[in-house]
Amino acid sequence: MEDEIGQLSALLCLSNSEASILLRHSNWDAYKLQDSWFTNESELRHRVGLSAMDNPTAAAAADQSDCRICFDSFSPDSFNSAACGHQFCRDCWRQYFATSVNGGPGTLNLRCPEPSCTIAVTEDLINKIADEIDRKRYQKYLLRSYVEENRKLKWCPAAGCEHAVQFAAAAGDPNYDVSCLCSHAFCWNCCEEPHRPVNCITVKNWIAKNDLESANENWKKAYTKPCPNCSKPIEKNAGCMRMKFAAPCNY
């Protein structure tokens, strides 16, 4: 993840935090992102919450002394802001981010607290103002985004495994079998055990058939008994305790 962010940052002359925001909004597809960037950079910046290159708001807010949230007065070095320049005290920033990160992965799309502002809060600012626990939770959400929104990555389906697996097969290669560092092998398409040359639909139908047969067997074990003579399953659902079986058993 860091390598992809660094490469894009160097290519587009952006900070790593800005490159990360762009990649997340493109589902971590660098080629798709580059196409959008070079087609209409201004529109893409506006859509993801990155400030324009010439942003007058930041300079205008430099002399602010009152926090826009708690309205207390502070020295200039007690304020922080996103790229928009809207200044808030560190305590308000910290509480704002803590509330957001408690709400789940949506914190990755956090914007400036100013009601009319749509500028994104970058990872650089978060690392500067948030406490250690919240920073770690943010990194966890970022990693989940990288794996779960990336078409080339998946979490290993093995129980208890926390590794992600990358699919690196060449275009047109019919082999979807992959293996994890934990040694668990599975089909990339359906996450079942490797099943070449059988296709995924056939495997899905086979599993459903086996599940149905297993359910039937469990029902037989719970509600029937074997005949003492021929061992066929029998069910008693009414009448007296005496039972008579038909031919060919006749027991």
mmCIF file of C-alpha atoms in Angstrom:
data_model
loop_
_atom_site.group_PDB
_atom_site.id
_atom_site.type_symbol
_atom_site.label_atom_id
_atom_site.label_comp_id
_atom_site.label_asym_id
_atom_site.label_seq_id
_atom_site.Cartn_x
_atom_site.Cartn_y
_atom_site.Cartn_z
ATOM 1 C CA MET A 1 0.000 0.000 0.000
ATOM 2 C CA GLU A 2 2.742 2.459 0.942
ATOM 3 C CA ASP A 3 4.598 1.740 -2.314
ATOM 4 C CA GLU A 4 1.530 2.500 -4.441
ATOM 5 C CA ILE A 5 0.862 5.708 -2.530
ATOM 6 C CA GLY A 6 4.502 6.786 -2.852
ATOM 7 C CA GLN A 7 4.625 6.111 -6.593
ATOM 8 C CA LEU A 8 1.452 8.103 -7.237
ATOM 9 C CA SER A 9 2.650 10.902 -4.975
ATOM 10 C CA ALA A 10 5.850 11.240 -7.007
ATOM 11 C CA LEU A 11 4.015 11.049 -10.336
ATOM 12 C CA LEU A 12 1.408 13.719 -9.533
ATOM 13 C CA CYS A 13 3.626 15.870 -7.267
ATOM 14 C CA LEU A 14 1.301 15.457 -4.289
ATOM 15 C CA SER A 15 1.790 14.598 -0.630
ATOM 16 C CA ASN A 16 1.344 10.967 0.386
ATOM 17 C CA SER A 17 -1.839 11.914 2.263
ATOM 18 C CA GLU A 18 -3.346 13.506 -0.845
ATOM 19 C CA ALA A 19 -2.332 10.533 -2.997
ATOM 20 C CA SER A 20 -3.958 8.180 -0.473
ATOM 21 C CA ILE A 21 -7.255 10.086 -0.668
ATOM 22 C CA LEU A 22 -7.228 9.936 -4.471
ATOM 23 C CA LEU A 23 -6.477 6.207 -4.524
ATOM 24 C CA ARG A 24 -9.249 5.411 -2.052
ATOM 25 C CA HIS A 25 -11.787 7.272 -4.163
ATOM 26 C CA SER A 26 -10.619 5.256 -7.191
ATOM 27 C CA ASN A 27 -10.857 1.904 -5.364
ATOM 28 C CA TRP A 28 -7.055 1.767 -5.301
ATOM 29 C CA ASP A 29 -6.896 1.570 -9.100
ATOM 30 C CA ALA A 30 -3.925 3.760 -10.060
ATOM 31 C CA TYR A 31 -4.624 3.564 -13.803
ATOM 32 C CA LYS A 32 -8.235 4.642 -13.380
ATOM 33 C CA LEU A 33 -7.100 7.478 -11.123
ATOM 34 C CA GLN A 34 -4.466 8.750 -13.547
ATOM 35 C CA ASP A 35 -6.999 8.772 -16.361
ATOM 36 C CA SER A 36 -9.413 10.869 -14.277
ATOM 37 C CA TRP A 37 -6.633 13.174 -13.066
ATOM 38 C CA PHE A 38 -5.253 14.036 -16.489
ATOM 39 C CA THR A 39 -8.758 14.350 -17.959
ATOM 40 C CA ASN A 40 -10.006 16.916 -15.436
ATOM 41 C CA GLU A 41 -7.801 17.579 -12.421
ATOM 42 C CA SER A 42 -9.969 20.388 -11.026
ATOM 43 C CA GLU A 43 -13.155 18.324 -11.089
ATOM 44 C CA LEU A 44 -11.420 15.376 -9.414
ATOM 45 C CA ARG A 45 -9.912 17.592 -6.711
ATOM 46 C CA HIS A 46 -13.338 19.033 -5.929
ATOM 47 C CA ARG A 47 -14.973 15.595 -5.854
ATOM 48 C CA VAL A 48 -12.520 14.048 -3.369
ATOM 49 C CA GLY A 49 -12.079 17.140 -1.184
ATOM 50 C CA LEU A 50 -8.608 18.309 -2.178
ATOM 51 C CA SER A 51 -8.088 22.064 -2.306
ATOM 52 C CA ALA A 52 -7.347 23.868 -5.547
ATOM 53 C CA MET A 53 -3.746 24.891 -6.156
ATOM 54 C CA ASP A 54 -4.549 28.557 -5.430
ATOM 55 C CA ASN A 55 -6.518 28.576 -2.187
ATOM 56 C CA PRO A 56 -7.069 32.086 -0.701
ATOM 57 C CA THR A 57 -8.945 30.834 2.384
ATOM 58 C CA ALA A 58 -5.816 29.530 4.113
ATOM 59 C CA ALA A 59 -4.071 32.890 3.997
ATOM 60 C CA ALA A 60 -7.178 34.749 5.123
ATOM 61 C CA ALA A 61 -7.503 32.629 8.282
ATOM 62 C CA ALA A 62 -3.884 32.916 9.392
ATOM 63 C CA ASP A 63 -4.484 35.658 12.011
ATOM 64 C CA GLN A 64 -7.471 33.978 13.676
ATOM 65 C CA SER A 65 -7.395 33.873 17.495
ATOM 66 C CA ASP A 66 -10.794 32.322 18.367
ATOM 67 C CA CYS A 67 -11.662 28.666 17.797
ATOM 68 C CA ARG A 68 -14.632 28.286 15.461
ATOM 69 C CA ILE A 69 -16.059 25.439 17.586
ATOM 70 C CA CYS A 70 -15.537 26.248 21.280
ATOM 71 C CA PHE A 71 -15.087 30.040 20.699
ATOM 72 C CA ASP A 72 -12.212 30.205 23.191
ATOM 73 C CA SER A 73 -9.215 32.392 22.415
ATOM 74 C CA PHE A 74 -5.800 30.846 21.816
ATOM 75 C CA SER A 75 -2.385 31.843 20.592
ATOM 76 C CA PRO A 76 -1.835 31.277 16.854
ATOM 77 C CA ASP A 77 0.360 28.218 17.430
ATOM 78 C CA SER A 78 -2.542 26.443 19.208
ATOM 79 C CA PHE A 79 -4.563 26.116 16.005
ATOM 80 C CA ASN A 80 -4.578 23.544 13.246
ATOM 81 C CA SER A 81 -6.411 23.442 9.954
ATOM 82 C CA ALA A 82 -6.966 21.342 6.875
ATOM 83 C CA ALA A 83 -5.847 22.703 3.492
ATOM 84 C CA CYS A 84 -8.814 25.104 3.503
ATOM 85 C CA GLY A 85 -7.320 27.129 6.360
ATOM 86 C CA HIS A 86 -10.325 26.980 8.709
ATOM 87 C CA GLN A 87 -8.659 27.098 12.129
ATOM 88 C CA PHE A 88 -9.755 25.081 15.170
ATOM 89 C CA CYS A 89 -8.002 24.454 18.476
ATOM 90 C CA ARG A 90 -6.245 21.126 19.004
ATOM 91 C CA ASP A 91 -8.719 19.896 21.624
ATOM 92 C CA CYS A 92 -11.681 20.453 19.301
ATOM 93 C CA TRP A 93 -9.853 18.785 16.425
ATOM 94 C CA ARG A 94 -8.984 15.821 18.627
ATOM 95 C CA GLN A 95 -12.584 15.418 19.811
ATOM 96 C CA TYR A 96 -13.913 15.851 16.276
ATOM 97 C CA PHE A 97 -11.695 13.079 14.976
ATOM 98 C CA ALA A 98 -12.350 10.777 17.968
ATOM 99 C CA THR A 99 -16.099 11.055 17.377
ATOM 100 C CA SER A 100 -15.615 10.299 13.690
ATOM 101 C CA VAL A 101 -13.343 7.291 14.163
ATOM 102 C CA ASN A 102 -15.793 5.829 16.685
ATOM 103 C CA GLY A 103 -18.384 5.881 13.911
ATOM 104 C CA GLY A 104 -16.486 3.407 11.743
ATOM 105 C CA PRO A 105 -14.708 3.397 8.359
ATOM 106 C CA GLY A 106 -16.552 6.528 7.247
ATOM 107 C CA THR A 107 -13.838 8.464 9.060
ATOM 108 C CA LEU A 108 -11.662 7.903 5.970
ATOM 109 C CA ASN A 109 -13.892 10.456 4.214
ATOM 110 C CA LEU A 110 -13.728 13.024 7.020
ATOM 111 C CA ARG A 111 -14.114 16.664 5.937
ATOM 112 C CA CYS A 112 -13.357 19.994 7.597
ATOM 113 C CA PRO A 113 -15.654 20.787 10.585
ATOM 114 C CA GLU A 114 -16.643 24.107 9.005
ATOM 115 C CA PRO A 115 -20.271 23.476 7.913
ATOM 116 C CA SER A 116 -19.857 25.033 4.473
ATOM 117 C CA CYS A 117 -16.453 23.453 3.750
ATOM 118 C CA THR A 118 -15.871 20.242 1.776
ATOM 119 C CA ILE A 119 -12.081 19.991 2.090
ATOM 120 C CA ALA A 120 -10.826 16.564 3.198
ATOM 121 C CA VAL A 121 -8.993 15.981 6.466
ATOM 122 C CA THR A 122 -5.721 14.310 5.492
ATOM 123 C CA GLU A 123 -3.785 11.595 7.270
ATOM 124 C CA ASP A 124 -0.973 14.073 7.975
ATOM 125 C CA LEU A 125 -3.302 16.221 10.073
ATOM 126 C CA ILE A 126 -4.774 13.172 11.799
ATOM 127 C CA ASN A 127 -1.320 11.907 12.774
ATOM 128 C CA LYS A 128 -0.562 15.363 14.155
ATOM 129 C CA ILE A 129 -3.645 15.834 16.345
ATOM 130 C CA ALA A 130 -5.157 12.426 17.190
ATOM 131 C CA ASP A 131 -4.149 10.236 20.117
ATOM 132 C CA GLU A 132 -2.374 6.920 19.536
ATOM 133 C CA ILE A 133 -5.454 4.690 19.871
ATOM 134 C CA ASP A 134 -7.422 6.704 17.311
ATOM 135 C CA ARG A 135 -4.459 6.786 14.923
ATOM 136 C CA LYS A 136 -4.220 2.998 15.058
ATOM 137 C CA ARG A 137 -7.948 2.645 14.414
ATOM 138 C CA TYR A 138 -7.643 4.963 11.422
ATOM 139 C CA GLN A 139 -4.791 2.844 10.041
ATOM 140 C CA LYS A 140 -6.910 -0.271 10.512
ATOM 141 C CA TYR A 141 -9.751 1.269 8.497
ATOM 142 C CA LEU A 142 -7.277 2.371 5.828
ATOM 143 C CA LEU A 143 -5.887 -1.162 5.516
ATOM 144 C CA ARG A 144 -9.407 -2.593 5.279
ATOM 145 C CA SER A 145 -10.173 -0.128 2.502
ATOM 146 C CA TYR A 146 -7.019 -1.150 0.642
ATOM 147 C CA VAL A 147 -7.927 -4.842 0.770
ATOM 148 C CA GLU A 148 -11.726 -4.805 0.503
ATOM 149 C CA GLU A 149 -12.033 -2.158 -2.225
ATOM 150 C CA ASN A 150 -9.092 -3.426 -4.273
ATOM 151 C CA ARG A 151 -10.034 -5.846 -7.069
ATOM 152 C CA LYS A 152 -6.617 -7.543 -6.819
ATOM 153 C CA LEU A 153 -6.771 -8.328 -3.090
ATOM 154 C CA LYS A 154 -8.937 -10.437 -0.786
ATOM 155 C CA TRP A 155 -8.822 -11.502 2.839
ATOM 156 C CA CYS A 156 -7.914 -15.152 3.286
ATOM 157 C CA PRO A 157 -11.139 -17.078 4.076
ATOM 158 C CA ALA A 158 -9.387 -19.497 6.457
ATOM 159 C CA ALA A 159 -10.699 -19.337 10.019
ATOM 160 C CA GLY A 160 -8.527 -17.131 12.216
ATOM 161 C CA CYS A 161 -6.274 -15.928 9.378
ATOM 162 C CA GLU A 162 -5.709 -12.172 9.097
ATOM 163 C CA HIS A 163 -3.606 -12.200 5.923
ATOM 164 C CA ALA A 164 -4.659 -10.735 2.580
ATOM 165 C CA VAL A 165 -3.988 -12.546 -0.686
ATOM 166 C CA GLN A 166 -3.085 -10.898 -3.982
ATOM 167 C CA PHE A 167 -4.317 -12.281 -7.298
ATOM 168 C CA ALA A 168 -1.476 -12.010 -9.795
ATOM 169 C CA ALA A 169 -2.565 -14.281 -12.664
ATOM 170 C CA ALA A 170 -1.963 -13.054 -16.208
ATOM 171 C CA ALA A 171 -4.885 -11.890 -18.336
ATOM 172 C CA GLY A 172 -6.667 -14.838 -19.916
ATOM 173 C CA ASP A 173 -5.210 -17.360 -17.461
ATOM 174 C CA PRO A 174 -8.058 -19.709 -16.428
ATOM 175 C CA ASN A 175 -6.278 -20.672 -13.204
ATOM 176 C CA TYR A 176 -7.926 -18.957 -10.220
ATOM 177 C CA ASP A 177 -6.239 -21.084 -7.551
ATOM 178 C CA VAL A 178 -4.359 -19.006 -4.967
ATOM 179 C CA SER A 179 -2.702 -19.753 -1.645
ATOM 180 C CA CYS A 180 -2.153 -17.710 1.502
ATOM 181 C CA LEU A 181 0.893 -17.393 3.744
ATOM 182 C CA CYS A 182 -1.022 -19.549 6.229
ATOM 183 C CA SER A 183 -0.912 -22.367 3.597
ATOM 184 C CA HIS A 184 -4.667 -22.238 2.971
ATOM 185 C CA ALA A 185 -5.479 -22.627 -0.741
ATOM 186 C CA PHE A 186 -8.735 -21.469 -2.324
ATOM 187 C CA CYS A 187 -10.399 -20.372 -5.547
ATOM 188 C CA TRP A 188 -10.158 -16.618 -6.089
ATOM 189 C CA ASN A 189 -13.629 -16.408 -7.645
ATOM 190 C CA CYS A 190 -15.757 -18.273 -5.099
ATOM 191 C CA CYS A 191 -13.380 -18.618 -2.093
ATOM 192 C CA GLU A 192 -14.081 -22.359 -1.925
ATOM 193 C CA GLU A 193 -11.343 -24.989 -2.017
ATOM 194 C CA PRO A 194 -9.465 -25.231 -5.351
ATOM 195 C CA HIS A 195 -11.665 -27.116 -7.827
ATOM 196 C CA ARG A 196 -10.066 -27.020 -11.260
ATOM 197 C CA PRO A 197 -11.205 -27.969 -13.876
ATOM 198 C CA VAL A 198 -14.773 -27.746 -12.467
ATOM 199 C CA ASN A 199 -16.277 -24.247 -12.707
ATOM 200 C CA CYS A 200 -17.532 -22.251 -9.714
ATOM 201 C CA ILE A 201 -21.247 -22.606 -10.552
ATOM 202 C CA THR A 202 -20.990 -26.398 -10.587
ATOM 203 C CA VAL A 203 -19.167 -26.332 -7.252
ATOM 204 C CA LYS A 204 -21.826 -24.037 -5.776
ATOM 205 C CA ASN A 205 -24.598 -26.400 -6.887
ATOM 206 C CA TRP A 206 -22.679 -29.409 -5.566
ATOM 207 C CA ILE A 207 -22.223 -27.784 -2.151
ATOM 208 C CA ALA A 208 -25.927 -26.893 -2.007
ATOM 209 C CA LYS A 209 -26.837 -30.501 -2.867
ATOM 210 C CA ASN A 210 -24.524 -31.851 -0.173
ATOM 211 C CA ASP A 211 -25.924 -29.408 2.382
ATOM 212 C CA LEU A 212 -29.469 -30.551 1.581
ATOM 213 C CA GLU A 213 -28.523 -34.206 1.868
ATOM 214 C CA SER A 214 -26.737 -33.489 5.134
ATOM 215 C CA ALA A 215 -29.848 -31.742 6.475
ATOM 216 C CA ASN A 216 -31.964 -34.750 5.496
ATOM 217 C CA GLU A 217 -29.573 -37.112 7.259
ATOM 218 C CA ASN A 218 -29.644 -34.970 10.397
ATOM 219 C CA TRP A 219 -33.458 -35.052 10.359
ATOM 220 C CA LYS A 220 -33.446 -38.842 10.030
ATOM 221 C CA LYS A 221 -31.082 -39.179 12.964
ATOM 222 C CA ALA A 222 -33.234 -36.900 15.115
ATOM 223 C CA TYR A 223 -36.734 -38.205 14.263
ATOM 224 C CA THR A 224 -36.404 -41.819 13.057
ATOM 225 C CA LYS A 225 -35.100 -45.169 14.261
ATOM 226 C CA PRO A 226 -33.780 -48.111 12.235
ATOM 227 C CA CYS A 227 -36.042 -51.134 11.813
ATOM 228 C CA PRO A 228 -34.711 -54.017 13.982
ATOM 229 C CA ASN A 229 -35.151 -56.381 11.038
ATOM 230 C CA CYS A 230 -34.148 -54.521 7.842
ATOM 231 C CA SER A 231 -32.507 -51.385 9.316
ATOM 232 C CA LYS A 232 -34.532 -48.967 7.173
ATOM 233 C CA PRO A 233 -35.413 -45.691 8.930
ATOM 234 C CA ILE A 234 -38.890 -45.604 10.462
ATOM 235 C CA GLU A 235 -40.908 -42.721 11.892
ATOM 236 C CA LYS A 236 -43.672 -43.077 14.471
ATOM 237 C CA ASN A 237 -45.970 -40.056 14.385
ATOM 238 C CA ALA A 238 -49.318 -41.483 15.665
ATOM 239 C CA GLY A 239 -51.094 -44.555 17.070
ATOM 240 C CA CYS A 240 -50.110 -47.132 19.666
ATOM 241 C CA MET A 241 -46.653 -48.472 20.387
ATOM 242 C CA ARG A 242 -47.145 -51.622 18.224
ATOM 243 C CA MET A 243 -45.867 -51.304 14.630
ATOM 244 C CA LYS A 244 -46.260 -53.597 11.589
ATOM 245 C CA PHE A 245 -44.057 -53.199 8.513
ATOM 246 C CA ALA A 246 -45.038 -53.871 4.924
ATOM 247 C CA ALA A 247 -43.372 -56.321 2.546
ATOM 248 C CA PRO A 248 -40.717 -57.315 2.014
ATOM 249 C CA CYS A 249 -39.769 -56.736 5.671
ATOM 250 C CA ASN A 250 -43.079 -57.917 7.315
ATOM 251 C CA TYR A 251 -41.543 -57.404 10.759
#
